[in-house]
């Protein structure tokens, strides 16, 4: 079975609500056609954060790694509460 994908970029939408409507529509089409469609973006945190307005800010993964090097338990709590 083939899998299709849609990659979202910040320049292709105006609001968080619009992204929600778009992903709901894509998921609806996916179910209607009985095909798997993956909706994705590259939102790594830190410098690469294409979704900013109305979305949560995510720290760079290296920052969590730095915390983990000092206190693994604290880093796990921090990452779960982002």
PDB file of C-alpha atoms in Angstrom:
ATOM      1  CA  UNK A   1       0.000   0.000   0.000  1.00  0.00           C
ATOM      2  CA  UNK A   2       1.364   3.367  -1.007  1.00  0.00           C
ATOM      3  CA  UNK A   3       1.670   6.276   1.402  1.00  0.00           C
ATOM      4  CA  UNK A   4       1.413   9.892   0.301  1.00  0.00           C
ATOM      5  CA  UNK A   5       2.573  12.970   2.101  1.00  0.00           C
ATOM      6  CA  UNK A   6       1.948  16.684   2.414  1.00  0.00           C
ATOM      7  CA  UNK A   7       4.713  18.935   3.695  1.00  0.00           C
ATOM      8  CA  UNK A   8       3.560  22.207   5.297  1.00  0.00           C
ATOM      9  CA  UNK A   9       5.564  25.437   5.077  1.00  0.00           C
ATOM     10  CA  UNK A  10       4.835  28.627   7.006  1.00  0.00           C
ATOM     11  CA  UNK A  11       4.544  30.727   3.836  1.00  0.00           C
ATOM     12  CA  UNK A  12       1.579  28.578   2.760  1.00  0.00           C
ATOM     13  CA  UNK A  13      -0.798  29.564   5.559  1.00  0.00           C
ATOM     14  CA  UNK A  14      -1.897  32.601   7.539  1.00  0.00           C
ATOM     15  CA  UNK A  15      -3.061  31.216  10.903  1.00  0.00           C
ATOM     16  CA  UNK A  16      -3.065  28.256  13.247  1.00  0.00           C
ATOM     17  CA  UNK A  17      -6.787  27.802  12.571  1.00  0.00           C
ATOM     18  CA  UNK A  18      -6.150  27.589   8.826  1.00  0.00           C
ATOM     19  CA  UNK A  19      -3.567  24.838   9.375  1.00  0.00           C
ATOM     20  CA  UNK A  20      -6.105  22.973  11.521  1.00  0.00           C
ATOM     21  CA  UNK A  21      -8.772  23.182   8.818  1.00  0.00           C
ATOM     22  CA  UNK A  22      -6.287  22.095   6.151  1.00  0.00           C
ATOM     23  CA  UNK A  23      -5.040  19.067   8.092  1.00  0.00           C
ATOM     24  CA  UNK A  24      -8.620  18.060   8.941  1.00  0.00           C
ATOM     25  CA  UNK A  25      -9.528  18.245   5.251  1.00  0.00           C
ATOM     26  CA  UNK A  26      -6.462  16.222   4.240  1.00  0.00           C
ATOM     27  CA  UNK A  27      -7.265  13.576   6.875  1.00  0.00           C
ATOM     28  CA  UNK A  28     -10.878  13.455   5.657  1.00  0.00           C
ATOM     29  CA  UNK A  29      -9.768  12.873   2.070  1.00  0.00           C
ATOM     30  CA  UNK A  30      -7.321  10.238   3.296  1.00  0.00           C
ATOM     31  CA  UNK A  31     -10.080   8.305   5.079  1.00  0.00           C
ATOM     32  CA  UNK A  32     -12.574   8.729   2.224  1.00  0.00           C
ATOM     33  CA  UNK A  33     -10.074   7.325  -0.285  1.00  0.00           C
ATOM     34  CA  UNK A  34      -8.795   4.688   2.155  1.00  0.00           C
ATOM     35  CA  UNK A  35      -5.231   5.938   1.604  1.00  0.00           C
ATOM     36  CA  UNK A  36      -2.609   6.924   4.141  1.00  0.00           C
ATOM     37  CA  UNK A  37      -1.522  10.553   3.856  1.00  0.00           C
ATOM     38  CA  UNK A  38       1.141  11.888   6.207  1.00  0.00           C
ATOM     39  CA  UNK A  39       1.015  15.599   7.071  1.00  0.00           C
ATOM     40  CA  UNK A  40       4.411  16.891   8.170  1.00  0.00           C
ATOM     41  CA  UNK A  41       6.669  19.875   8.653  1.00  0.00           C
ATOM     42  CA  UNK A  42      10.243  20.547   9.695  1.00  0.00           C
ATOM     43  CA  UNK A  43       9.799  22.148  13.110  1.00  0.00           C
ATOM     44  CA  UNK A  44      13.019  21.269  14.902  1.00  0.00           C
ATOM     45  CA  UNK A  45      13.101  24.109  17.368  1.00  0.00           C
ATOM     46  CA  UNK A  46      15.801  26.669  17.947  1.00  0.00           C
ATOM     47  CA  UNK A  47      16.833  28.350  14.694  1.00  0.00           C
ATOM     48  CA  UNK A  48      14.607  26.215  12.434  1.00  0.00           C
ATOM     49  CA  UNK A  49      11.073  27.032  13.546  1.00  0.00           C
ATOM     50  CA  UNK A  50       8.839  27.724  10.562  1.00  0.00           C
ATOM     51  CA  UNK A  51       5.630  27.949  12.611  1.00  0.00           C
ATOM     52  CA  UNK A  52       5.850  30.888  14.984  1.00  0.00           C
ATOM     53  CA  UNK A  53       2.717  33.036  15.078  1.00  0.00           C
ATOM     54  CA  UNK A  54       0.215  31.239  17.331  1.00  0.00           C
ATOM     55  CA  UNK A  55       2.409  28.155  17.800  1.00  0.00           C
ATOM     56  CA  UNK A  56       4.556  27.046  20.737  1.00  0.00           C
ATOM     57  CA  UNK A  57       8.219  27.985  20.695  1.00  0.00           C
ATOM     58  CA  UNK A  58      10.476  24.934  20.922  1.00  0.00           C
ATOM     59  CA  UNK A  59      14.072  25.170  22.130  1.00  0.00           C
ATOM     60  CA  UNK A  60      16.873  23.662  20.061  1.00  0.00           C
ATOM     61  CA  UNK A  61      17.343  19.945  20.771  1.00  0.00           C
ATOM     62  CA  UNK A  62      20.948  20.653  21.768  1.00  0.00           C
ATOM     63  CA  UNK A  63      19.686  22.769  24.669  1.00  0.00           C
ATOM     64  CA  UNK A  64      17.772  19.792  26.067  1.00  0.00           C
ATOM     65  CA  UNK A  65      20.882  17.666  25.504  1.00  0.00           C
ATOM     66  CA  UNK A  66      22.962  20.164  27.478  1.00  0.00           C
ATOM     67  CA  UNK A  67      20.492  19.964  30.367  1.00  0.00           C
ATOM     68  CA  UNK A  68      20.526  16.161  30.117  1.00  0.00           C
ATOM     69  CA  UNK A  69      24.324  16.116  30.412  1.00  0.00           C
ATOM     70  CA  UNK A  70      24.005  17.904  33.767  1.00  0.00           C
ATOM     71  CA  UNK A  71      20.775  16.357  35.096  1.00  0.00           C
ATOM     72  CA  UNK A  72      19.005  13.639  33.046  1.00  0.00           C
ATOM     73  CA  UNK A  73      15.887  13.645  35.232  1.00  0.00           C
ATOM     74  CA  UNK A  74      15.485  17.404  34.907  1.00  0.00           C
ATOM     75  CA  UNK A  75      15.914  17.217  31.113  1.00  0.00           C
ATOM     76  CA  UNK A  76      13.214  14.559  30.810  1.00  0.00           C
ATOM     77  CA  UNK A  77      10.804  16.626  32.918  1.00  0.00           C
ATOM     78  CA  UNK A  78      11.644  19.738  30.888  1.00  0.00           C
ATOM     79  CA  UNK A  79      11.083  17.973  27.560  1.00  0.00           C
ATOM     80  CA  UNK A  80       7.732  16.520  28.656  1.00  0.00           C
ATOM     81  CA  UNK A  81       6.502  19.952  29.728  1.00  0.00           C
ATOM     82  CA  UNK A  82       7.393  21.874  26.563  1.00  0.00           C
TER      83      UNK A  82
END
